[in-house]
Coordinates of C-alpha atoms in Angstrom, one line a residue:
M1 CA 0.7 -6.6 47.1
A2 CA 2.7 -4.0 45.1
K3 CA 5.7 -6.5 44.6
R4 CA 3.3 -9.2 43.5
S5 CA 1.9 -6.7 41.0
V6 CA 5.1 -5.8 39.6
A7 CA 6.0 -9.4 39.3
R8 CA 2.8 -10.4 37.3
Q9 CA 3.4 -7.2 35.0
A10 CA 6.9 -8.5 34.4
A11 CA 5.6 -12.1 33.7
R12 CA 2.9 -10.9 31.3
S13 CA 5.4 -8.8 29.1
L14 CA 7.6 -12.0 29.0
I15 CA 4.5 -14.1 28.0
W16 CA 3.7 -11.6 25.2
L17 CA 7.3 -11.8 23.9
G18 CA 7.0 -15.6 23.9
V19 CA 3.9 -15.5 22.0
I20 CA 5.6 -13.2 19.4
F21 CA 8.5 -15.7 19.1
A22 CA 6.1 -18.6 19.0
L23 CA 4.1 -17.1 16.0
L24 CA 7.2 -16.4 14.1
V25 CA 8.6 -19.9 14.7
G26 CA 5.3 -21.4 13.7
G27 CA 4.9 -19.3 10.5
N28 CA 8.4 -20.4 9.6
A29 CA 7.9 -23.9 10.4
L30 CA 4.7 -24.0 8.1
A31 CA 6.6 -22.9 5.4
V32 CA 9.6 -25.1 5.8
F33 CA 7.3 -28.3 6.2
G34 CA 5.3 -27.2 3.2
Q35 CA 8.6 -27.3 1.2
A36 CA 8.1 -23.6 0.1
G37 CA 10.5 -22.1 2.9
S38 CA 13.6 -22.5 4.7
W39 CA 15.0 -21.7 8.2
V40 CA 17.8 -19.5 6.5
P41 CA 16.7 -16.1 4.8
K42 CA 17.1 -16.0 1.1
L43 CA 19.9 -13.9 -0.2
A44 CA 20.1 -11.2 -2.6
L45 CA 21.9 -10.8 -5.9
D46 CA 25.0 -9.4 -4.3
L47 CA 25.3 -12.3 -1.8
Q48 CA 24.1 -15.2 -3.8
G49 CA 24.5 -14.4 -7.5
G50 CA 21.9 -15.0 -10.0
T51 CA 20.9 -14.2 -13.7
Q52 CA 21.8 -11.0 -15.5
I53 CA 19.7 -9.9 -18.5
I54 CA 20.6 -7.2 -20.8
L55 CA 17.9 -5.6 -22.9
E56 CA 18.7 -3.6 -26.0
P57 CA 16.2 -1.2 -27.6
R58 CA 14.6 -2.1 -30.9
L59 CA 15.0 0.9 -32.9
A60 CA 13.9 2.0 -36.5
E61 CA 16.3 3.6 -39.0
N62 CA 17.4 7.1 -37.6
Q63 CA 15.2 6.6 -34.5
S64 CA 17.0 7.2 -31.1
V65 CA 15.8 6.5 -27.5
S66 CA 15.5 9.6 -25.0
E67 CA 16.5 9.5 -21.4
E68 CA 13.0 10.1 -20.4
Q69 CA 11.8 6.9 -22.3
L70 CA 14.7 4.8 -21.0
N71 CA 13.9 6.0 -17.4
Q72 CA 10.1 5.0 -17.9
A73 CA 11.1 1.6 -19.4
V74 CA 13.3 1.1 -16.1
S75 CA 10.4 1.8 -14.0
I76 CA 8.0 -0.4 -15.7
I77 CA 10.2 -3.3 -15.8
R78 CA 11.1 -2.9 -12.2
Q79 CA 7.4 -3.2 -11.5
R80 CA 7.1 -6.3 -13.5
V81 CA 9.9 -7.9 -11.6
D82 CA 8.5 -6.8 -8.2
S83 CA 4.9 -7.9 -9.1
S84 CA 6.4 -11.4 -9.7
G85 CA 7.3 -11.6 -5.9
V86 CA 11.1 -11.3 -6.7
A87 CA 12.8 -8.9 -4.0
E88 CA 16.2 -7.1 -4.2
A89 CA 16.2 -7.4 -8.0
E90 CA 18.3 -4.6 -9.7
V91 CA 17.2 -2.7 -12.8
T92 CA 19.6 -0.2 -14.2
T93 CA 20.7 1.4 -17.5
Q94 CA 23.8 0.7 -19.3
G95 CA 25.5 2.8 -21.9
G96 CA 22.8 5.3 -22.3
E97 CA 20.6 2.9 -24.2
N98 CA 20.5 -0.7 -22.6
I99 CA 18.8 -1.9 -19.6
V100 CA 20.5 -4.4 -17.2
V101 CA 18.2 -6.6 -15.0
G102 CA 19.9 -8.6 -12.3
I103 CA 17.6 -11.5 -10.5
P104 CA 19.0 -13.1 -7.4
G105 CA 19.1 -16.9 -7.3
E106 CA 17.4 -18.9 -10.2
P107 CA 14.2 -17.0 -11.3
D108 CA 11.2 -19.2 -12.5
Q109 CA 10.2 -19.1 -16.3
A110 CA 7.3 -16.9 -15.6
T111 CA 9.4 -14.2 -14.2
L112 CA 12.0 -14.4 -17.1
E113 CA 9.0 -14.1 -19.6
R114 CA 7.8 -11.0 -17.8
I115 CA 11.2 -9.4 -18.6
R116 CA 12.0 -10.9 -21.9
S117 CA 8.5 -10.0 -23.4
S118 CA 9.4 -6.2 -23.0
A119 CA 7.2 -5.2 -25.7
K120 CA 5.3 -1.8 -26.5
L121 CA 1.5 -2.0 -25.8
E122 CA -0.8 -0.5 -28.5
F123 CA -4.6 -0.1 -29.1
R124 CA -5.3 -0.3 -32.9
P125 CA -8.7 -0.7 -34.7
V126 CA -9.4 -3.9 -36.4
L127 CA -9.8 -3.7 -40.2
I128 CA -10.0 -7.6 -41.0
A129 CA -10.0 -10.6 -39.1
G130 CA -10.1 -14.2 -39.7
A131 CA -9.0 -17.7 -39.0
A132 CA -5.4 -18.3 -39.3
N133 CA -4.0 -20.6 -42.0
T134 CA -3.4 -24.3 -40.7
E135 CA -1.0 -25.2 -43.4
P136 CA 1.9 -23.4 -45.1
V137 CA 1.0 -20.8 -47.6
E138 CA 3.0 -19.7 -50.6
P139 CA 3.7 -16.0 -50.5
V140 CA 1.1 -14.2 -52.5
E141 CA 2.4 -11.5 -54.6
A142 CA 0.5 -8.1 -54.7
P143 CA -1.0 -7.2 -58.0
E144 CA 0.8 -4.5 -59.8
S145 CA -1.3 -1.3 -59.8
P146 CA -1.5 1.0 -63.0
D147 CA 0.7 4.1 -62.3
D148 CA -2.3 6.4 -63.0
Q149 CA -4.6 4.7 -60.5
E150 CA -5.7 7.0 -57.8
R151 CA -5.1 5.9 -54.4
V152 CA -8.0 6.8 -51.9
E153 CA -6.6 8.5 -48.8
P154 CA -7.9 6.9 -45.4
T155 CA -10.2 9.3 -43.4
S156 CA -9.7 7.5 -40.1
A157 CA -7.7 4.6 -38.6
S158 CA -10.8 2.3 -39.2
D159 CA -10.8 3.2 -43.0
L160 CA -10.6 0.1 -45.2
A161 CA -8.6 2.3 -47.6
W162 CA -5.6 1.4 -45.5
I163 CA -5.8 -2.1 -46.9
T164 CA -3.5 -1.9 -50.1
P165 CA -2.8 -4.8 -52.5
E166 CA 0.5 -5.2 -50.6
I167 CA -1.2 -5.4 -47.2
D168 CA -3.8 -7.9 -48.5
A169 CA -1.1 -10.0 -50.0
E170 CA 0.7 -10.0 -46.7
Y171 CA -2.5 -10.9 -44.8
Q172 CA -3.3 -13.9 -47.3
S173 CA -0.1 -15.5 -47.0
I174 CA 0.9 -15.1 -43.2
N175 CA 1.7 -18.1 -41.2
C176 CA 0.8 -17.5 -37.6
F177 CA 2.7 -20.3 -36.2
E178 CA 5.9 -19.1 -37.7
L179 CA 5.2 -15.4 -37.3
D180 CA 8.4 -13.6 -36.5
T181 CA 7.3 -10.5 -34.3
S182 CA 10.9 -9.2 -33.4
G183 CA 10.3 -6.2 -35.6
A184 CA 6.6 -5.6 -34.7
N185 CA 7.6 -2.7 -32.2
V186 CA 9.6 -0.9 -34.8
A187 CA 6.7 -0.9 -37.1
D188 CA 5.5 2.7 -38.0
P189 CA 2.5 3.5 -35.7
N190 CA 0.9 5.6 -38.3
L191 CA 0.7 2.7 -40.8
P192 CA -1.4 -0.7 -40.7
L193 CA 0.1 -3.8 -39.1
V194 CA -0.5 -7.4 -40.2
T195 CA -0.3 -9.8 -37.4
C196 CA -1.9 -12.8 -35.5
S197 CA -3.5 -13.5 -32.1
Q198 CA -1.3 -14.8 -29.2
D199 CA -2.5 -18.3 -29.5
G200 CA -1.9 -18.4 -33.3
F201 CA -5.5 -19.2 -34.3
E202 CA -6.5 -15.8 -35.8
R203 CA -4.9 -13.3 -38.2
F204 CA -5.7 -9.6 -38.4
I205 CA -5.1 -6.5 -40.5
L206 CA -5.0 -3.8 -37.9
G207 CA -5.3 0.0 -38.4
P208 CA -2.7 2.7 -37.0
V209 CA -2.0 3.0 -33.5
E210 CA -4.7 5.3 -31.9
V211 CA -4.0 5.0 -28.2
G212 CA -0.6 4.2 -26.8
G213 CA -0.2 1.6 -23.8
E214 CA 1.5 4.4 -21.8
S215 CA -1.7 6.2 -21.4
I216 CA -2.8 3.4 -19.2
A217 CA -2.8 4.5 -15.6
D218 CA -3.8 1.1 -13.9
A219 CA -5.6 -2.2 -14.9
S220 CA -7.3 -4.9 -12.6
S221 CA -9.3 -8.2 -12.8
G222 CA -12.5 -9.2 -11.0
L223 CA -15.8 -10.4 -11.3
I224 CA -18.1 -8.2 -13.5
A225 CA -21.1 -6.6 -11.8
G226 CA -24.7 -7.1 -13.2
P227 CA -27.4 -4.7 -13.9
N228 CA -28.4 -4.5 -10.2
G229 CA -24.7 -3.9 -9.0
A230 CA -24.2 -7.5 -7.6
P231 CA -21.2 -9.4 -8.8
T232 CA -21.7 -12.1 -11.5
N233 CA -19.9 -15.2 -12.1
D234 CA -18.1 -13.8 -15.2
Y235 CA -14.6 -12.4 -14.8
G236 CA -13.5 -9.2 -16.6
V237 CA -10.6 -6.7 -17.0
F238 CA -10.9 -3.0 -15.8
I239 CA -8.8 -0.4 -17.4
E240 CA -8.2 3.3 -16.1
F241 CA -6.7 5.5 -18.6
D242 CA -5.0 9.0 -17.9
S243 CA -6.3 12.2 -19.3
E244 CA -4.8 11.9 -22.6
G245 CA -5.8 8.3 -23.0
T246 CA -9.4 9.0 -22.0
A247 CA -9.7 11.8 -24.5
G248 CA -8.2 9.5 -27.3
F249 CA -10.3 6.3 -26.2
R250 CA -13.4 8.3 -26.2
E251 CA -12.9 9.3 -29.7
V252 CA -12.0 5.8 -30.8
T253 CA -15.2 4.0 -29.2
E254 CA -17.6 6.8 -30.5
R255 CA -16.4 5.8 -33.9
L256 CA -16.3 2.1 -33.5
I257 CA -19.7 1.8 -32.3
T258 CA -21.1 2.9 -35.6
L259 CA -19.3 0.4 -37.6
P260 CA -20.3 -3.0 -38.5
G261 CA -18.6 -6.5 -38.2
V262 CA -15.1 -6.7 -37.1
Q263 CA -14.5 -3.0 -37.7
N264 CA -16.4 -2.6 -34.3
Q265 CA -13.5 -4.3 -32.5
F266 CA -10.3 -2.7 -31.2
A267 CA -7.1 -4.9 -30.8
I268 CA -4.8 -4.8 -27.8
V269 CA -1.3 -5.4 -29.2
L270 CA 1.5 -6.6 -26.9
D271 CA 4.9 -8.2 -28.1
G272 CA 3.7 -8.0 -31.7
R273 CA 0.8 -10.1 -31.2
V274 CA -3.0 -9.5 -30.5
I275 CA -3.8 -10.4 -27.0
S276 CA -7.4 -9.3 -27.1
A277 CA -9.7 -7.9 -29.6
P278 CA -13.0 -7.0 -27.8
R279 CA -16.0 -5.7 -29.4
T280 CA -17.2 -2.1 -28.6
L281 CA -20.7 -2.1 -26.9
A282 CA -20.8 1.5 -25.9
A283 CA -18.7 4.8 -26.2
I284 CA -16.5 4.9 -23.2
T285 CA -16.2 8.6 -22.1
D286 CA -14.8 8.4 -18.6
G287 CA -11.6 6.5 -19.4
N288 CA -12.7 3.4 -17.5
P289 CA -13.4 0.7 -20.1
Q290 CA -14.3 -2.9 -19.1
I291 CA -13.2 -5.8 -21.0
S292 CA -15.4 -8.8 -20.9
G293 CA -15.3 -12.1 -22.7
N294 CA -14.7 -15.8 -21.9
F295 CA -12.2 -15.1 -19.1
T296 CA -11.2 -17.4 -16.3
Q297 CA -9.9 -15.8 -13.2
E298 CA -6.2 -16.7 -14.2
S299 CA -6.6 -15.4 -17.6
A300 CA -8.2 -12.2 -16.5
A301 CA -5.5 -11.5 -14.0
I302 CA -2.9 -12.3 -16.6
L303 CA -4.3 -9.7 -19.2
A304 CA -4.7 -7.0 -16.6
D305 CA -0.8 -7.6 -15.6
Q306 CA 0.0 -7.5 -19.4
L307 CA -1.9 -4.1 -19.7
K308 CA -0.6 -2.8 -16.3
F309 CA 3.1 -3.6 -16.8
G310 CA 3.5 -4.0 -20.5
A311 CA 3.1 -0.3 -21.6
L312 CA 6.8 0.2 -22.4
P313 CA 7.4 3.5 -24.4
I314 CA 9.8 1.5 -26.8
G315 CA 10.4 -2.1 -27.5
F316 CA 13.4 -4.1 -26.2
Q317 CA 15.1 -7.5 -27.0
V318 CA 17.4 -9.6 -25.0
Q319 CA 21.0 -8.8 -26.0
S320 CA 22.5 -11.5 -23.5
S321 CA 21.6 -13.6 -20.5
E322 CA 24.0 -15.0 -18.2
T323 CA 24.5 -16.5 -14.7
I324 CA 26.7 -14.2 -12.6
S325 CA 28.5 -15.2 -9.2
A326 CA 28.4 -13.6 -5.9
T327 CA 32.2 -13.6 -5.1
L328 CA 32.6 -9.8 -4.5
G329 CA 29.5 -9.7 -2.4
V330 CA 30.6 -12.6 -0.2
S331 CA 34.0 -11.0 0.5
Q332 CA 32.2 -7.8 1.4
L333 CA 29.8 -9.7 3.6
Q334 CA 32.7 -11.3 5.6
S335 CA 34.3 -8.0 6.0
G336 CA 30.9 -6.5 7.2
L337 CA 30.4 -9.4 9.6
I338 CA 33.8 -9.0 11.1
A339 CA 33.3 -5.3 11.7
A340 CA 29.9 -6.2 13.2
L341 CA 31.6 -8.6 15.6
I342 CA 34.3 -6.0 16.5
G343 CA 31.5 -3.3 17.2
L344 CA 29.5 -5.9 19.2
I345 CA 32.4 -6.9 21.4
L346 CA 33.2 -3.0 22.0
V347 CA 29.6 -2.5 23.2
V348 CA 29.7 -5.6 25.4
L349 CA 32.9 -4.4 26.9
Y350 CA 31.8 -0.9 27.3
S351 CA 28.6 -2.2 29.1
L352 CA 30.5 -4.4 31.5
F353 CA 32.9 -1.6 32.4
Q354 CA 30.3 1.1 32.7
Y355 CA 27.5 -1.0 34.3
R356 CA 29.2 -3.9 35.9
L357 CA 26.9 -6.9 36.0
L358 CA 24.1 -4.9 34.8
G359 CA 25.8 -4.8 31.5
L360 CA 24.9 -8.4 31.2
V361 CA 21.1 -7.2 30.7
T362 CA 22.5 -5.3 27.7
V363 CA 24.3 -8.5 26.4
F364 CA 21.1 -10.8 26.8
S365 CA 18.9 -7.9 25.3
L366 CA 21.0 -7.6 22.2
T367 CA 21.0 -11.5 21.8
T368 CA 17.3 -11.5 22.2
A369 CA 16.9 -8.7 19.7
F370 CA 19.2 -10.5 17.1
V371 CA 17.1 -13.7 17.3
L372 CA 13.9 -11.8 17.0
S373 CA 15.1 -9.9 14.0
Y374 CA 16.4 -13.2 12.5
F375 CA 13.1 -14.8 12.6
V376 CA 11.4 -11.9 11.4
I377 CA 13.7 -11.5 8.0
T378 CA 13.2 -15.3 7.7
Y379 CA 9.5 -15.3 8.0
L380 CA 9.4 -12.5 5.5
S381 CA 11.7 -14.3 3.2
N382 CA 9.4 -17.2 3.4
A383 CA 6.1 -15.4 3.1
Q384 CA 6.9 -12.4 0.9
G385 CA 10.1 -13.5 -0.9
Y386 CA 12.2 -10.9 0.6
R387 CA 15.9 -11.3 0.2
L388 CA 18.8 -10.0 2.3
S389 CA 21.1 -8.1 0.6
L390 CA 24.6 -6.5 1.7
A391 CA 22.9 -3.1 2.3
G392 CA 20.2 -5.0 4.4
V393 CA 23.1 -6.6 6.4
A394 CA 24.5 -3.1 6.9
G395 CA 21.0 -2.1 8.4
L396 CA 21.2 -5.0 10.9
I397 CA 24.6 -3.8 12.1
V398 CA 23.4 -0.3 12.5
A399 CA 20.6 -1.6 14.8
I400 CA 23.2 -2.8 17.2
G401 CA 23.9 0.8 18.0
I402 CA 20.3 1.8 18.2
T403 CA 19.3 -1.1 20.4
A404 CA 22.2 -0.4 22.8
D405 CA 21.5 3.2 23.0
S406 CA 17.8 2.4 24.3
F407 CA 19.3 0.2 27.1
I408 CA 21.8 3.1 28.1
V409 CA 19.0 5.6 28.2
F410 CA 17.0 3.3 30.5
F411 CA 20.0 2.5 32.8
E412 CA 21.0 6.1 33.0
R413 CA 17.5 7.1 34.1
I414 CA 17.6 4.6 36.8
R415 CA 20.9 5.9 38.1
D416 CA 19.4 9.2 38.1
E417 CA 16.5 8.0 40.1
L418 CA 18.8 6.5 42.6
R419 CA 20.8 9.5 42.9
D420 CA 17.5 11.2 43.9
G421 CA 17.3 8.8 46.9
R422 CA 14.6 6.3 45.5
M423 CA 15.1 2.6 46.4
L424 CA 15.8 0.4 43.3
E425 CA 12.2 -1.0 42.6
S426 CA 10.8 2.6 42.9
A427 CA 13.7 3.9 40.7
I428 CA 13.1 1.4 38.0
Q429 CA 9.4 2.2 37.8
A430 CA 10.0 6.0 37.8
A431 CA 12.8 5.6 35.2
W432 CA 10.8 3.5 33.0
K433 CA 8.2 6.1 32.5
R434 CA 10.7 8.9 31.7
A435 CA 13.1 6.6 29.6
F436 CA 10.3 5.0 27.4
R437 CA 9.2 8.5 26.3
T438 CA 12.8 9.2 25.1
I439 CA 13.2 5.9 23.4
L440 CA 9.8 6.2 21.5
A441 CA 10.5 9.5 20.3
S442 CA 14.2 8.4 19.1
D443 CA 12.7 5.1 17.6
A444 CA 10.0 7.1 15.8
V445 CA 12.4 9.4 14.1
S446 CA 14.6 6.5 13.0
F447 CA 11.5 4.6 11.6
I448 CA 10.2 7.6 10.0
A449 CA 13.7 8.1 8.2
A450 CA 13.7 4.3 7.1
V451 CA 10.2 4.6 5.8
T452 CA 11.1 7.9 3.8
L453 CA 14.3 6.4 2.3
Y454 CA 12.4 3.1 1.4
L455 CA 9.8 4.9 -0.5
L456 CA 12.2 7.4 -2.3
A457 CA 15.2 5.1 -2.9
V458 CA 15.7 2.2 -5.3
G459 CA 17.8 -0.7 -5.5
N460 CA 20.1 -1.7 -2.7
V461 CA 19.4 1.4 -0.6
R462 CA 15.8 0.2 -0.2
G463 CA 17.2 -3.0 1.5
F464 CA 19.2 -0.9 4.2
A465 CA 16.0 1.1 4.8
F466 CA 14.1 -1.9 5.1
T467 CA 16.0 -3.6 7.9
L468 CA 16.5 -0.4 9.5
G469 CA 12.9 -0.1 9.9
V470 CA 12.3 -3.7 11.0
T471 CA 15.0 -3.7 13.7
T472 CA 13.8 -0.3 14.9
V473 CA 10.3 -2.0 15.4
V474 CA 12.2 -4.8 17.1
D475 CA 14.0 -2.5 19.4
L476 CA 10.9 -1.3 20.8
I477 CA 9.4 -4.6 21.4
I478 CA 12.7 -6.0 23.1
V479 CA 13.1 -2.8 25.4
A480 CA 9.3 -2.9 26.4
L481 CA 8.9 -6.8 26.7
F482 CA 12.3 -8.1 27.7
T483 CA 14.6 -5.2 29.0
H484 CA 11.9 -3.7 31.4
P485 CA 10.4 -6.7 32.8
V486 CA 13.9 -8.2 33.4
M487 CA 14.9 -5.1 35.3
Q488 CA 11.8 -5.4 37.3
L489 CA 12.6 -8.9 38.5
L490 CA 16.3 -7.9 39.1
G491 CA 15.3 -5.0 41.3
R492 CA 13.6 -7.6 43.6
T493 CA 16.9 -9.7 44.0
R494 CA 19.0 -8.9 47.0
F495 CA 22.1 -8.6 45.0
F496 CA 20.8 -5.6 43.1
A497 CA 18.3 -4.1 45.5
S498 CA 21.2 -3.8 48.3
G499 CA 23.2 -1.8 45.7
H500 CA 26.3 -4.2 45.5
P501 CA 29.4 -2.6 44.2
L502 CA 29.5 -5.1 41.2
S503 CA 25.7 -4.4 40.5
G504 CA 26.4 -1.1 38.7
L505 CA 23.6 0.3 40.9
D506 CA 25.5 1.2 44.0
P507 CA 24.0 4.4 45.4
Q508 CA 27.3 5.5 47.1
A509 CA 29.2 5.1 44.1
L510 CA 26.7 7.2 42.3
G511 CA 26.7 10.0 44.8
A512 CA 23.2 9.6 46.1
V513 CA 22.5 11.6 49.1
Y514 CA 18.8 10.7 50.0
R515 CA 17.7 7.2 51.0
G516 CA 13.9 7.6 51.4
R517 CA 11.0 9.9 52.4
A518 CA 12.4 12.5 55.0
R519 CA 15.7 10.6 55.6
F520 CA 19.2 11.3 54.2
R521 CA 21.7 8.8 53.9
E522 CA 24.3 8.8 56.7
P523 CA 27.5 10.3 55.8
V524 CA 30.3 7.6 55.3
A525 CA 34.0 7.8 56.1
V526 CA 35.9 8.4 52.9
D527 CA 39.2 9.9 52.2
K528 CA 39.3 13.4 50.6
T529 CA 40.3 11.9 47.1
A530 CA 37.4 9.6 47.0
R531 CA 35.1 12.3 48.2
E532 CA 36.2 14.7 45.5
R533 CA 35.9 12.0 42.9
S534 CA 32.4 11.1 44.2
R535 CA 31.4 15.0 43.9
G536 CA 33.0 15.2 40.5
E537 CA 31.1 12.1 39.3
A538 CA 27.9 13.4 40.7
K539 CA 28.5 16.9 39.0
R540 CA 29.1 15.4 35.7
R541 CA 26.0 13.4 35.9
Q542 CA 23.5 16.3 36.5
T543 CA 21.4 17.3 33.9
I544 CA 21.9 20.9 32.2
A545 CA 18.7 22.1 34.1
E546 CA 19.8 20.7 37.5
R547 CA 23.3 22.3 37.0
K548 CA 21.9 25.7 36.1
A549 CA 19.8 25.7 39.1
A550 CA 22.7 24.7 41.4
E551 CA 24.8 27.4 40.1
A552 CA 22.0 29.9 40.6
E553 CA 21.5 28.9 44.2
A554 CA 25.0 29.2 44.9
A555 CA 25.1 32.6 43.6
D556 CA 22.1 33.8 45.6
R557 CA 24.0 32.3 48.7
G558 CA 27.0 34.1 47.7
A559 CA 25.2 37.3 47.2
G560 CA 23.6 37.0 50.6
R561 CA 27.1 36.7 52.2
I562 CA 28.4 39.8 50.6
T563 CA 25.2 41.8 51.9

């Protein structure tokens, strides 16, 4: 009955492993048949090549970019790229001012627009708004003002005194369909701005900047809640400001609710255009304004993304955009694969030399782990857009050693149990309980290190951490659902259970002295050299605690003789 129970347990483990394989294969098959996936993982920039975009800052005269502004811009642009589902993109600085964005493969137009529209987000009060000119308009010259005419100083950003004759003339003659906003982000934030809506159908005179986009902590979209708290059918955008933005926006809205007409509106300016100009219905004191209007689910999500990822501290423009090759990466990949193959061969040779035919379990376990890791990486590539980089390949290569180490721990525990006199089936069960705790602790340390590295690192280092974490989980799955049940089944075979010299589990070769309850193994005739070699091997394989206990016992016996 016990043997049947062991066989059923082993069969259940192998069935669960088969289910995992079936789910991964099925998920990849659905992606392939849906024309959205492949049986081969997508490759990153260093292995496939892709597109490289260099962004340079738009700076006013005598303006410079600080290191803090540049680092903040790199972080925001990286968030933009990641939010589009592109993995393994590279965003770095160049020359102390420029930002280099590398995207693997052929990015879609939406992803390119997320990077190229790298504007500075601003909140400005609306002074004047109207329909855009539908036909070309001749430039209007501002009337000359007498030198002795006193100019009224504005008292707030919403004061109409900001509208000078020059500003009004620019507003009257602006052509929204030919508007060049390349210099909008270097406009003085302390002066008014004449611009148009993103769709080109409205024109505005806006007051000075009152809240910067960098004050936005988060933005999201969703259904607006009604008076009773239940969601309505209307979509809106929900903004969360930081402490500085909360204070500034409270001051703005407390003023705007007292103003009539379009002066009650505030404009959200991105890339030199007004993306939204909502009315102010109440003073927002908690830093969590809600923007409502004629939004669809898609348009609300787009605006939320623009607010969340558009808050660059400075404006940028595209300096160059070119396609780059992966010649260097392919060469490095070939070298890495050769190194991996050499390492794998060495692991196999060592396993066969040290464990005889038991080493074949290591070979099959490594093969199964590789296939499972491949399907996991492919599934993540199809489902999440993950791309395998050269650093990720390095993580997979390192996994060979991690996985082989788990098998060695298990095998050595089995040998220890055989030395203590257990039969093979009993030795396997006892060894598994001890070995699994060790393997679990080791893999837990590796997984924590991988997660920490992934969270703290950027760029290709995250690719290494990601594959290291994946293969660590795969190692646990393989050793529990493949290696252990296979050993349970092999323990019932005559070849291994009898301790054949080629099995790697020969009790005599291991120096075992006990063969069952209350029954010692009968001595065998061996020459002196073989006996000394067997004793030496048994001594070398003792644990530290066992060796110290033996030495203490020998000392006690010696002391007794002297007495």
